[in-house]
Amino acid sequence: MAYAQHLCARCGNEHIRRNGTQGGQPNYQCKACGYQARFVPAAVAKAAQYALVETLLTERNSQRSIVRTTDGARMTIAKLLKKSGADLAPAAASPDEKGPAAKTGSPRT
């Protein structure tokens, strides 16, 4: 069994105890200084959620389906889409190519 040693973020002491929950995540309290926090910082969780959103956007999922999957806000999804819009924009067909017949040079039937 693997055991992760947690240290207090403020004083570095290893004597901590579990102290309730916040948002479904366990809170911990340092016995030495009384500092109370979660061990999974919100920034790490948000980075993982944003990575999932980027993956779903590249797979061409709709914004609404991404909101249902990640429990994020639609405006956040739209902001991420706009930020990385150059990478995720659909490839527009050039005006001289109009389907497979234009590529082969054969007449359309």
PDB file of N, CA and C in Angstrom:
ATOM      1  N   MET A   1       0.846  -1.180   0.000  1.00  0.00           N
ATOM      2  CA  MET A   1       0.000   0.000   0.000  1.00  0.00           C
ATOM      3  C   MET A   1       0.889   1.239   0.000  1.00  0.00           C
ATOM      4  N   ALA A   2       0.616   2.133  -0.901  1.00  0.00           N
ATOM      5  CA  ALA A   2       1.406   3.353  -0.995  1.00  0.00           C
ATOM      6  C   ALA A   2       0.815   4.413  -0.065  1.00  0.00           C
ATOM      7  N   TYR A   3       1.692   5.101   0.633  1.00  0.00           N
ATOM      8  CA  TYR A   3       1.255   6.137   1.556  1.00  0.00           C
ATOM      9  C   TYR A   3       1.901   7.447   1.146  1.00  0.00           C
ATOM     10  N   ALA A   4       1.095   8.458   0.938  1.00  0.00           N
ATOM     11  CA  ALA A   4       1.609   9.772   0.561  1.00  0.00           C
ATOM     12  C   ALA A   4       1.754  10.620   1.818  1.00  0.00           C
ATOM     13  N   GLN A   5       2.952  11.097   2.061  1.00  0.00           N
ATOM     14  CA  GLN A   5       3.206  11.945   3.228  1.00  0.00           C
ATOM     15  C   GLN A   5       2.821  13.376   2.871  1.00  0.00           C
ATOM     16  N   HIS A   6       1.914  13.948   3.629  1.00  0.00           N
ATOM     17  CA  HIS A   6       1.491  15.323   3.404  1.00  0.00           C
ATOM     18  C   HIS A   6       2.148  16.222   4.438  1.00  0.00           C
ATOM     19  N   LEU A   7       2.549  17.395   3.991  1.00  0.00           N
ATOM     20  CA  LEU A   7       3.153  18.380   4.879  1.00  0.00           C
ATOM     21  C   LEU A   7       2.302  19.640   4.881  1.00  0.00           C
ATOM     22  N   CYS A   8       2.359  20.365   5.961  1.00  0.00           N
ATOM     23  CA  CYS A   8       1.647  21.630   6.069  1.00  0.00           C
ATOM     24  C   CYS A   8       2.246  22.626   5.076  1.00  0.00           C
ATOM     25  N   ALA A   9       1.392  23.336   4.351  1.00  0.00           N
ATOM     26  CA  ALA A   9       1.876  24.302   3.370  1.00  0.00           C
ATOM     27  C   ALA A   9       2.469  25.537   4.031  1.00  0.00           C
ATOM     28  N   ARG A  10       2.049  25.839   5.241  1.00  0.00           N
ATOM     29  CA  ARG A  10       2.527  27.035   5.924  1.00  0.00           C
ATOM     30  C   ARG A  10       3.813  26.786   6.705  1.00  0.00           C
ATOM     31  N   CYS A  11       3.826  25.757   7.564  1.00  0.00           N
ATOM     32  CA  CYS A  11       4.996  25.550   8.433  1.00  0.00           C
ATOM     33  C   CYS A  11       5.840  24.336   8.049  1.00  0.00           C
ATOM     34  N   GLY A  12       5.341  23.463   7.186  1.00  0.00           N
ATOM     35  CA  GLY A  12       6.098  22.300   6.763  1.00  0.00           C
ATOM     36  C   GLY A  12       6.038  21.123   7.726  1.00  0.00           C
ATOM     37  N   ASN A  13       5.223  21.207   8.760  1.00  0.00           N
ATOM     38  CA  ASN A  13       5.104  20.141   9.754  1.00  0.00           C
ATOM     39  C   ASN A  13       4.346  18.963   9.145  1.00  0.00           C
ATOM     40  N   GLU A  14       4.688  17.749   9.581  1.00  0.00           N
ATOM     41  CA  GLU A  14       4.014  16.568   9.045  1.00  0.00           C
ATOM     42  C   GLU A  14       2.861  16.093   9.925  1.00  0.00           C
ATOM     43  N   HIS A  15       2.613  16.752  11.045  1.00  0.00           N
ATOM     44  CA  HIS A  15       1.530  16.369  11.953  1.00  0.00           C
ATOM     45  C   HIS A  15       0.253  17.096  11.547  1.00  0.00           C
ATOM     46  N   ILE A  16      -0.523  16.430  10.696  1.00  0.00           N
ATOM     47  CA  ILE A  16      -1.788  17.003  10.236  1.00  0.00           C
ATOM     48  C   ILE A  16      -2.888  15.989  10.494  1.00  0.00           C
ATOM     49  N   ARG A  17      -4.129  16.485  10.515  1.00  0.00           N
ATOM     50  CA  ARG A  17      -5.268  15.610  10.719  1.00  0.00           C
ATOM     51  C   ARG A  17      -6.379  16.016   9.773  1.00  0.00           C
ATOM     52  N   ARG A  18      -7.233  15.079   9.504  1.00  0.00           N
ATOM     53  CA  ARG A  18      -8.374  15.353   8.634  1.00  0.00           C
ATOM     54  C   ARG A  18      -9.385  16.178   9.404  1.00  0.00           C
ATOM     55  N   ASN A  19      -9.950  17.201   8.728  1.00  0.00           N
ATOM     56  CA  ASN A  19     -10.839  18.127   9.411  1.00  0.00           C
ATOM     57  C   ASN A  19     -12.030  18.473   8.520  1.00  0.00           C
ATOM     58  N   GLY A  20     -12.914  17.506   8.275  1.00  0.00           N
ATOM     59  CA  GLY A  20     -14.119  17.754   7.504  1.00  0.00           C
ATOM     60  C   GLY A  20     -13.880  17.761   6.007  1.00  0.00           C
ATOM     61  N   THR A  21     -14.884  18.275   5.271  1.00  0.00           N
ATOM     62  CA  THR A  21     -14.789  18.345   3.816  1.00  0.00           C
ATOM     63  C   THR A  21     -15.235  19.716   3.340  1.00  0.00           C
ATOM     64  N   GLN A  22     -14.812  20.047   2.134  1.00  0.00           N
ATOM     65  CA  GLN A  22     -15.225  21.288   1.489  1.00  0.00           C
ATOM     66  C   GLN A  22     -15.349  21.007   0.004  1.00  0.00           C
ATOM     67  N   GLY A  23     -16.558  21.122  -0.511  1.00  0.00           N
ATOM     68  CA  GLY A  23     -16.783  20.857  -1.923  1.00  0.00           C
ATOM     69  C   GLY A  23     -16.497  19.418  -2.314  1.00  0.00           C
ATOM     70  N   GLY A  24     -16.708  18.489  -1.403  1.00  0.00           N
ATOM     71  CA  GLY A  24     -16.473  17.088  -1.683  1.00  0.00           C
ATOM     72  C   GLY A  24     -15.029  16.651  -1.505  1.00  0.00           C
ATOM     73  N   GLN A  25     -14.134  17.576  -1.222  1.00  0.00           N
ATOM     74  CA  GLN A  25     -12.720  17.259  -1.006  1.00  0.00           C
ATOM     75  C   GLN A  25     -12.412  17.342   0.489  1.00  0.00           C
ATOM     76  N   PRO A  26     -11.565  16.453   1.001  1.00  0.00           N
ATOM     77  CA  PRO A  26     -11.257  16.493   2.435  1.00  0.00           C
ATOM     78  C   PRO A  26     -10.406  17.696   2.807  1.00  0.00           C
ATOM     79  N   ASN A  27     -10.720  18.289   3.942  1.00  0.00           N
ATOM     80  CA  ASN A  27      -9.906  19.364   4.521  1.00  0.00           C
ATOM     81  C   ASN A  27      -8.939  18.747   5.517  1.00  0.00           C
ATOM     82  N   TYR A  28      -7.778  19.337   5.639  1.00  0.00           N
ATOM     83  CA  TYR A  28      -6.792  18.886   6.614  1.00  0.00           C
ATOM     84  C   TYR A  28      -6.356  20.077   7.450  1.00  0.00           C
ATOM     85  N   GLN A  29      -6.017  19.829   8.719  1.00  0.00           N
ATOM     86  CA  GLN A  29      -5.584  20.882   9.622  1.00  0.00           C
ATOM     87  C   GLN A  29      -4.251  20.487  10.247  1.00  0.00           C
ATOM     88  N   CYS A  30      -3.318  21.436  10.267  1.00  0.00           N
ATOM     89  CA  CYS A  30      -2.008  21.214  10.882  1.00  0.00           C
ATOM     90  C   CYS A  30      -2.173  21.303  12.396  1.00  0.00           C
ATOM     91  N   LYS A  31      -1.607  20.345  13.120  1.00  0.00           N
ATOM     92  CA  LYS A  31      -1.690  20.357  14.582  1.00  0.00           C
ATOM     93  C   LYS A  31      -0.750  21.387  15.192  1.00  0.00           C
ATOM     94  N   ALA A  32       0.300  21.758  14.473  1.00  0.00           N
ATOM     95  CA  ALA A  32       1.282  22.691  15.015  1.00  0.00           C
ATOM     96  C   ALA A  32       0.817  24.142  14.900  1.00  0.00           C
ATOM     97  N   CYS A  33       0.408  24.554  13.698  1.00  0.00           N
ATOM     98  CA  CYS A  33       0.082  25.972  13.506  1.00  0.00           C
ATOM     99  C   CYS A  33      -1.411  26.232  13.324  1.00  0.00           C
ATOM    100  N   GLY A  34      -2.217  25.194  13.134  1.00  0.00           N
ATOM    101  CA  GLY A  34      -3.654  25.375  12.980  1.00  0.00           C
ATOM    102  C   GLY A  34      -4.090  25.708  11.567  1.00  0.00           C
ATOM    103  N   TYR A  35      -3.161  25.740  10.601  1.00  0.00           N
ATOM    104  CA  TYR A  35      -3.497  26.046   9.212  1.00  0.00           C
ATOM    105  C   TYR A  35      -4.386  24.946   8.658  1.00  0.00           C
ATOM    106  N   GLN A  36      -5.399  25.335   7.902  1.00  0.00           N
ATOM    107  CA  GLN A  36      -6.378  24.401   7.378  1.00  0.00           C
ATOM    108  C   GLN A  36      -6.483  24.578   5.879  1.00  0.00           C
ATOM    109  N   ALA A  37      -6.411  23.476   5.121  1.00  0.00           N
ATOM    110  CA  ALA A  37      -6.471  23.566   3.663  1.00  0.00           C
ATOM    111  C   ALA A  37      -6.769  22.200   3.072  1.00  0.00           C
ATOM    112  N   ARG A  38      -6.975  22.177   1.758  1.00  0.00           N
ATOM    113  CA  ARG A  38      -7.109  20.939   1.012  1.00  0.00           C
ATOM    114  C   ARG A  38      -5.755  20.615   0.388  1.00  0.00           C
ATOM    115  N   PHE A  39      -5.497  19.343   0.106  1.00  0.00           N
ATOM    116  CA  PHE A  39      -4.223  18.974  -0.481  1.00  0.00           C
ATOM    117  C   PHE A  39      -4.261  18.952  -1.994  1.00  0.00           C
ATOM    118  N   VAL A  40      -5.423  18.959  -2.595  1.00  0.00           N
ATOM    119  CA  VAL A  40      -5.527  19.075  -4.042  1.00  0.00           C
ATOM    120  C   VAL A  40      -5.900  20.526  -4.329  1.00  0.00           C
ATOM    121  N   PRO A  41      -4.915  21.347  -4.696  1.00  0.00           N
ATOM    122  CA  PRO A  41      -5.214  22.757  -4.936  1.00  0.00           C
ATOM    123  C   PRO A  41      -6.192  22.927  -6.098  1.00  0.00           C
ATOM    124  N   ALA A  42      -6.976  23.980  -6.038  1.00  0.00           N
ATOM    125  CA  ALA A  42      -7.971  24.236  -7.073  1.00  0.00           C
ATOM    126  C   ALA A  42      -7.314  24.457  -8.430  1.00  0.00           C
ATOM    127  N   ALA A  43      -6.110  25.038  -8.449  1.00  0.00           N
ATOM    128  CA  ALA A  43      -5.433  25.298  -9.719  1.00  0.00           C
ATOM    129  C   ALA A  43      -5.099  23.997 -10.439  1.00  0.00           C
ATOM    130  N   VAL A  44      -4.725  22.980  -9.707  1.00  0.00           N
ATOM    131  CA  VAL A  44      -4.410  21.690 -10.316  1.00  0.00           C
ATOM    132  C   VAL A  44      -5.670  21.057 -10.881  1.00  0.00           C
ATOM    133  N   ALA A  45      -6.750  21.116 -10.126  1.00  0.00           N
ATOM    134  CA  ALA A  45      -8.015  20.554 -10.595  1.00  0.00           C
ATOM    135  C   ALA A  45      -8.519  21.302 -11.829  1.00  0.00           C
ATOM    136  N   LYS A  46      -8.402  22.626 -11.842  1.00  0.00           N
ATOM    137  CA  LYS A  46      -8.838  23.411 -12.997  1.00  0.00           C
ATOM    138  C   LYS A  46      -7.986  23.114 -14.218  1.00  0.00           C
ATOM    139  N   ALA A  47      -6.678  22.933 -14.014  1.00  0.00           N
ATOM    140  CA  ALA A  47      -5.796  22.612 -15.141  1.00  0.00           C
ATOM    141  C   ALA A  47      -6.182  21.275 -15.762  1.00  0.00           C
ATOM    142  N   ALA A  48      -6.532  20.304 -14.933  1.00  0.00           N
ATOM    143  CA  ALA A  48      -6.965  19.007 -15.451  1.00  0.00           C
ATOM    144  C   ALA A  48      -8.288  19.138 -16.190  1.00  0.00           C
ATOM    145  N   GLN A  49      -9.197  19.951 -15.650  1.00  0.00           N
ATOM    146  CA  GLN A  49     -10.487  20.158 -16.311  1.00  0.00           C
ATOM    147  C   GLN A  49     -10.299  20.879 -17.639  1.00  0.00           C
ATOM    148  N   TYR A  50      -9.431  21.886 -17.697  1.00  0.00           N
ATOM    149  CA  TYR A  50      -9.173  22.605 -18.942  1.00  0.00           C
ATOM    150  C   TYR A  50      -8.535  21.689 -19.980  1.00  0.00           C
ATOM    151  N   ALA A  51      -7.665  20.779 -19.546  1.00  0.00           N
ATOM    152  CA  ALA A  51      -7.061  19.834 -20.479  1.00  0.00           C
ATOM    153  C   ALA A  51      -8.127  18.912 -21.071  1.00  0.00           C
ATOM    154  N   LEU A  52      -9.077  18.486 -20.245  1.00  0.00           N
ATOM    155  CA  LEU A  52     -10.165  17.658 -20.735  1.00  0.00           C
ATOM    156  C   LEU A  52     -11.026  18.433 -21.726  1.00  0.00           C
ATOM    157  N   VAL A  53     -11.289  19.701 -21.429  1.00  0.00           N
ATOM    158  CA  VAL A  53     -12.082  20.541 -22.338  1.00  0.00           C
ATOM    159  C   VAL A  53     -11.356  20.690 -23.676  1.00  0.00           C
ATOM    160  N   GLU A  54     -10.048  20.933 -23.652  1.00  0.00           N
ATOM    161  CA  GLU A  54      -9.275  21.055 -24.887  1.00  0.00           C
ATOM    162  C   GLU A  54      -9.358  19.776 -25.711  1.00  0.00           C
ATOM    163  N   THR A  55      -9.274  18.626 -25.041  1.00  0.00           N
ATOM    164  CA  THR A  55      -9.375  17.350 -25.739  1.00  0.00           C
ATOM    165  C   THR A  55     -10.739  17.181 -26.382  1.00  0.00           C
ATOM    166  N   LEU A  56     -11.790  17.515 -25.641  1.00  0.00           N
ATOM    167  CA  LEU A  56     -13.145  17.384 -26.174  1.00  0.00           C
ATOM    168  C   LEU A  56     -13.391  18.363 -27.318  1.00  0.00           C
ATOM    169  N   LEU A  57     -12.792  19.547 -27.247  1.00  0.00           N
ATOM    170  CA  LEU A  57     -12.935  20.505 -28.339  1.00  0.00           C
ATOM    171  C   LEU A  57     -12.236  20.016 -29.596  1.00  0.00           C
ATOM    172  N   THR A  58     -11.072  19.401 -29.458  1.00  0.00           N
ATOM    173  CA  THR A  58     -10.374  18.883 -30.631  1.00  0.00           C
ATOM    174  C   THR A  58     -11.097  17.685 -31.225  1.00  0.00           C
ATOM    175  N   GLU A  59     -11.902  16.984 -30.414  1.00  0.00           N
ATOM    176  CA  GLU A  59     -12.712  15.884 -30.917  1.00  0.00           C
ATOM    177  C   GLU A  59     -14.027  16.376 -31.523  1.00  0.00           C
ATOM    178  N   ARG A  60     -14.186  17.696 -31.600  1.00  0.00           N
ATOM    179  CA  ARG A  60     -15.332  18.353 -32.233  1.00  0.00           C
ATOM    180  C   ARG A  60     -16.649  18.091 -31.515  1.00  0.00           C
ATOM    181  N   ASN A  61     -16.614  17.997 -30.185  1.00  0.00           N
ATOM    182  CA  ASN A  61     -17.843  17.909 -29.396  1.00  0.00           C
ATOM    183  C   ASN A  61     -18.462  19.294 -29.294  1.00  0.00           C
ATOM    184  N   SER A  62     -19.779  19.329 -29.112  1.00  0.00           N
ATOM    185  CA  SER A  62     -20.448  20.615 -28.975  1.00  0.00           C
ATOM    186  C   SER A  62     -20.178  21.204 -27.596  1.00  0.00           C
ATOM    187  N   GLN A  63     -20.373  22.509 -27.497  1.00  0.00           N
ATOM    188  CA  GLN A  63     -20.147  23.178 -26.213  1.00  0.00           C
ATOM    189  C   GLN A  63     -21.101  22.648 -25.156  1.00  0.00           C
ATOM    190  N   ARG A  64     -22.320  22.384 -25.527  1.00  0.00           N
ATOM    191  CA  ARG A  64     -23.298  21.889 -24.552  1.00  0.00           C
ATOM    192  C   ARG A  64     -22.934  20.501 -24.037  1.00  0.00           C
ATOM    193  N   SER A  65     -22.434  19.644 -24.913  1.00  0.00           N
ATOM    194  CA  SER A  65     -22.049  18.311 -24.457  1.00  0.00           C
ATOM    195  C   SER A  65     -20.816  18.390 -23.551  1.00  0.00           C
ATOM    196  N   ILE A  66     -19.918  19.339 -23.822  1.00  0.00           N
ATOM    197  CA  ILE A  66     -18.742  19.514 -22.971  1.00  0.00           C
ATOM    198  C   ILE A  66     -19.154  20.019 -21.598  1.00  0.00           C
ATOM    199  N   VAL A  67     -20.146  20.919 -21.549  1.00  0.00           N
ATOM    200  CA  VAL A  67     -20.652  21.421 -20.265  1.00  0.00           C
ATOM    201  C   VAL A  67     -21.248  20.279 -19.458  1.00  0.00           C
ATOM    202  N   ARG A  68     -22.009  19.401 -20.119  1.00  0.00           N
ATOM    203  CA  ARG A  68     -22.593  18.257 -19.413  1.00  0.00           C
ATOM    204  C   ARG A  68     -21.514  17.297 -18.917  1.00  0.00           C
ATOM    205  N   THR A  69     -20.466  17.112 -19.696  1.00  0.00           N
ATOM    206  CA  THR A  69     -19.414  16.163 -19.333  1.00  0.00           C
ATOM    207  C   THR A  69     -18.546  16.677 -18.199  1.00  0.00           C
ATOM    208  N   THR A  70     -18.167  17.961 -18.247  1.00  0.00           N
ATOM    209  CA  THR A  70     -17.178  18.485 -17.298  1.00  0.00           C
ATOM    210  C   THR A  70     -17.784  19.272 -16.149  1.00  0.00           C
ATOM    211  N   ASP A  71     -19.073  19.541 -16.165  1.00  0.00           N
ATOM    212  CA  ASP A  71     -19.732  20.378 -15.154  1.00  0.00           C
ATOM    213  C   ASP A  71     -19.119  21.768 -15.086  1.00  0.00           C
ATOM    214  N   GLY A  72     -18.661  22.264 -16.210  1.00  0.00           N
ATOM    215  CA  GLY A  72     -18.109  23.614 -16.289  1.00  0.00           C
ATOM    216  C   GLY A  72     -19.157  24.578 -16.815  1.00  0.00           C
ATOM    217  N   ALA A  73     -18.827  25.843 -16.821  1.00  0.00           N
ATOM    218  CA  ALA A  73     -19.738  26.859 -17.338  1.00  0.00           C
ATOM    219  C   ALA A  73     -19.584  26.967 -18.854  1.00  0.00           C
ATOM    220  N   ARG A  74     -20.688  27.218 -19.547  1.00  0.00           N
ATOM    221  CA  ARG A  74     -20.642  27.321 -20.999  1.00  0.00           C
ATOM    222  C   ARG A  74     -19.767  28.476 -21.449  1.00  0.00           C
ATOM    223  N   MET A  75     -19.790  29.564 -20.708  1.00  0.00           N
ATOM    224  CA  MET A  75     -18.969  30.713 -21.087  1.00  0.00           C
ATOM    225  C   MET A  75     -17.479  30.406 -20.927  1.00  0.00           C
ATOM    226  N   THR A  76     -17.111  29.568 -19.975  1.00  0.00           N
ATOM    227  CA  THR A  76     -15.717  29.155 -19.836  1.00  0.00           C
ATOM    228  C   THR A  76     -15.302  28.318 -21.036  1.00  0.00           C
ATOM    229  N   ILE A  77     -16.184  27.435 -21.479  1.00  0.00           N
ATOM    230  CA  ILE A  77     -15.901  26.605 -22.657  1.00  0.00           C
ATOM    231  C   ILE A  77     -15.753  27.505 -23.882  1.00  0.00           C
ATOM    232  N   ALA A  78     -16.638  28.486 -24.012  1.00  0.00           N
ATOM    233  CA  ALA A  78     -16.563  29.406 -25.144  1.00  0.00           C
ATOM    234  C   ALA A  78     -15.269  30.219 -25.097  1.00  0.00           C
ATOM    235  N   LYS A  79     -14.851  30.620 -23.895  1.00  0.00           N
ATOM    236  CA  LYS A  79     -13.604  31.378 -23.749  1.00  0.00           C
ATOM    237  C   LYS A  79     -12.407  30.537 -24.175  1.00  0.00           C
ATOM    238  N   LEU A  80     -12.386  29.273 -23.765  1.00  0.00           N
ATOM    239  CA  LEU A  80     -11.291  28.391 -24.157  1.00  0.00           C
ATOM    240  C   LEU A  80     -11.300  28.128 -25.660  1.00  0.00           C
ATOM    241  N   LEU A  81     -12.481  28.013 -26.245  1.00  0.00           N
ATOM    242  CA  LEU A  81     -12.590  27.820 -27.684  1.00  0.00           C
ATOM    243  C   LEU A  81     -12.071  29.040 -28.430  1.00  0.00           C
ATOM    244  N   LYS A  82     -12.418  30.223 -27.944  1.00  0.00           N
ATOM    245  CA  LYS A  82     -11.963  31.455 -28.581  1.00  0.00           C
ATOM    246  C   LYS A  82     -10.453  31.613 -28.437  1.00  0.00           C
ATOM    247  N   LYS A  83      -9.920  31.249 -27.261  1.00  0.00           N
ATOM    248  CA  LYS A  83      -8.486  31.386 -27.014  1.00  0.00           C
ATOM    249  C   LYS A  83      -7.680  30.482 -27.941  1.00  0.00           C
ATOM    250  N   SER A  84      -8.154  29.266 -28.152  1.00  0.00           N
ATOM    251  CA  SER A  84      -7.438  28.331 -29.012  1.00  0.00           C
ATOM    252  C   SER A  84      -8.159  28.163 -30.345  1.00  0.00           C
ATOM    253  N   GLY A  85      -8.870  29.181 -30.769  1.00  0.00           N
ATOM    254  CA  GLY A  85      -9.683  29.122 -31.980  1.00  0.00           C
ATOM    255  C   GLY A  85      -8.890  28.892 -33.245  1.00  0.00           C
ATOM    256  N   ALA A  86      -7.675  29.409 -33.323  1.00  0.00           N
ATOM    257  CA  ALA A  86      -6.873  29.228 -34.526  1.00  0.00           C
ATOM    258  C   ALA A  86      -6.523  27.756 -34.718  1.00  0.00           C
ATOM    259  N   ASP A  87      -6.299  27.039 -33.634  1.00  0.00           N
ATOM    260  CA  ASP A  87      -5.933  25.632 -33.728  1.00  0.00           C
ATOM    261  C   ASP A  87      -7.140  24.745 -34.002  1.00  0.00           C
ATOM    262  N   LEU A  88      -8.312  25.139 -33.521  1.00  0.00           N
ATOM    263  CA  LEU A  88      -9.482  24.274 -33.585  1.00  0.00           C
ATOM    264  C   LEU A  88     -10.481  24.667 -34.651  1.00  0.00           C
ATOM    265  N   ALA A  89     -10.215  25.721 -35.423  1.00  0.00           N
ATOM    266  CA  ALA A  89     -11.163  26.175 -36.435  1.00  0.00           C
ATOM    267  C   ALA A  89     -11.279  25.121 -37.538  1.00  0.00           C
ATOM    268  N   PRO A  90     -12.482  24.896 -38.058  1.00  0.00           N
ATOM    269  CA  PRO A  90     -12.637  23.912 -39.125  1.00  0.00           C
ATOM    270  C   PRO A  90     -11.917  24.379 -40.383  1.00  0.00           C
ATOM    271  N   ALA A  91     -11.329  23.437 -41.078  1.00  0.00           N
ATOM    272  CA  ALA A  91     -10.597  23.772 -42.302  1.00  0.00           C
ATOM    273  C   ALA A  91     -11.604  24.113 -43.393  1.00  0.00           C
ATOM    274  N   ALA A  92     -11.531  25.326 -43.898  1.00  0.00           N
ATOM    275  CA  ALA A  92     -12.454  25.775 -44.935  1.00  0.00           C
ATOM    276  C   ALA A  92     -11.939  25.303 -46.290  1.00  0.00           C
ATOM    277  N   ALA A  93     -12.855  24.848 -47.127  1.00  0.00           N
ATOM    278  CA  ALA A  93     -12.474  24.416 -48.469  1.00  0.00           C
ATOM    279  C   ALA A  93     -12.159  25.638 -49.310  1.00  0.00           C
ATOM    280  N   SER A  94     -11.123  25.526 -50.107  1.00  0.00           N
ATOM    281  CA  SER A  94     -10.776  26.648 -50.973  1.00  0.00           C
ATOM    282  C   SER A  94     -11.819  26.780 -52.066  1.00  0.00           C
ATOM    283  N   PRO A  95     -12.003  27.982 -52.632  1.00  0.00           N
ATOM    284  CA  PRO A  95     -13.077  28.196 -53.597  1.00  0.00           C
ATOM    285  C   PRO A  95     -12.901  27.389 -54.884  1.00  0.00           C
ATOM    286  N   ASP A  96     -11.668  27.040 -55.256  1.00  0.00           N
ATOM    287  CA  ASP A  96     -11.495  26.314 -56.514  1.00  0.00           C
ATOM    288  C   ASP A  96     -11.767  24.821 -56.346  1.00  0.00           C
ATOM    289  N   GLU A  97     -11.775  24.304 -55.135  1.00  0.00           N
ATOM    290  CA  GLU A  97     -12.092  22.899 -54.905  1.00  0.00           C
ATOM    291  C   GLU A  97     -13.540  22.782 -54.463  1.00  0.00           C
ATOM    292  N   LYS A  98     -14.318  22.015 -55.217  1.00  0.00           N
ATOM    293  CA  LYS A  98     -15.729  21.833 -54.871  1.00  0.00           C
ATOM    294  C   LYS A  98     -16.071  20.361 -54.908  1.00  0.00           C
ATOM    295  N   GLY A  99     -15.517  19.616 -54.004  1.00  0.00           N
ATOM    296  CA  GLY A  99     -15.845  18.207 -53.903  1.00  0.00           C
ATOM    297  C   GLY A  99     -14.792  17.320 -54.507  1.00  0.00           C
ATOM    298  N   PRO A 100     -15.034  16.003 -54.527  1.00  0.00           N
ATOM    299  CA  PRO A 100     -14.032  15.046 -55.002  1.00  0.00           C
ATOM    300  C   PRO A 100     -13.800  15.115 -56.505  1.00  0.00           C
ATOM    301  N   ALA A 101     -14.781  15.572 -57.279  1.00  0.00           N
ATOM    302  CA  ALA A 101     -14.614  15.642 -58.730  1.00  0.00           C
ATOM    303  C   ALA A 101     -13.552  16.666 -59.118  1.00  0.00           C
ATOM    304  N   ALA A 102     -13.423  17.737 -58.362  1.00  0.00           N
ATOM    305  CA  ALA A 102     -12.439  18.781 -58.668  1.00  0.00           C
ATOM    306  C   ALA A 102     -11.026  18.272 -58.421  1.00  0.00           C
ATOM    307  N   LYS A 103     -10.854  17.340 -57.485  1.00  0.00           N
ATOM    308  CA  LYS A 103      -9.522  16.831 -57.168  1.00  0.00           C
ATOM    309  C   LYS A 103      -9.003  15.888 -58.251  1.00  0.00           C
ATOM    310  N   THR A 104      -9.879  15.075 -58.828  1.00  0.00           N
ATOM    311  CA  THR A 104      -9.449  14.082 -59.810  1.00  0.00           C
ATOM    312  C   THR A 104      -9.397  14.633 -61.214  1.00  0.00           C
ATOM    313  N   GLY A 105     -10.101  15.693 -61.471  1.00  0.00           N
ATOM    314  CA  GLY A 105     -10.106  16.268 -62.805  1.00  0.00           C
ATOM    315  C   GLY A 105     -11.147  15.636 -63.701  1.00  0.00           C
ATOM    316  N   SER A 106     -11.900  14.674 -63.205  1.00  0.00           N
ATOM    317  CA  SER A 106     -12.925  14.038 -64.026  1.00  0.00           C
ATOM    318  C   SER A 106     -14.219  14.843 -63.955  1.00  0.00           C
ATOM    319  N   PRO A 107     -15.028  14.805 -64.988  1.00  0.00           N
ATOM    320  CA  PRO A 107     -16.288  15.572 -64.972  1.00  0.00           C
ATOM    321  C   PRO A 107     -17.275  14.968 -63.980  1.00  0.00           C
ATOM    322  N   ARG A 108     -18.122  15.791 -63.449  1.00  0.00           N
ATOM    323  CA  ARG A 108     -19.134  15.342 -62.496  1.00  0.00           C
ATOM    324  C   ARG A 108     -20.265  14.676 -63.236  1.00  0.00           C
ATOM    325  N   THR A 109     -20.826  13.660 -62.636  1.00  0.00           N
ATOM    326  CA  THR A 109     -21.952  12.980 -63.277  1.00  0.00           C
ATOM    327  C   THR A 109     -23.185  13.115 -62.463  1.00  0.00           C
TER     328      THR A 109
END
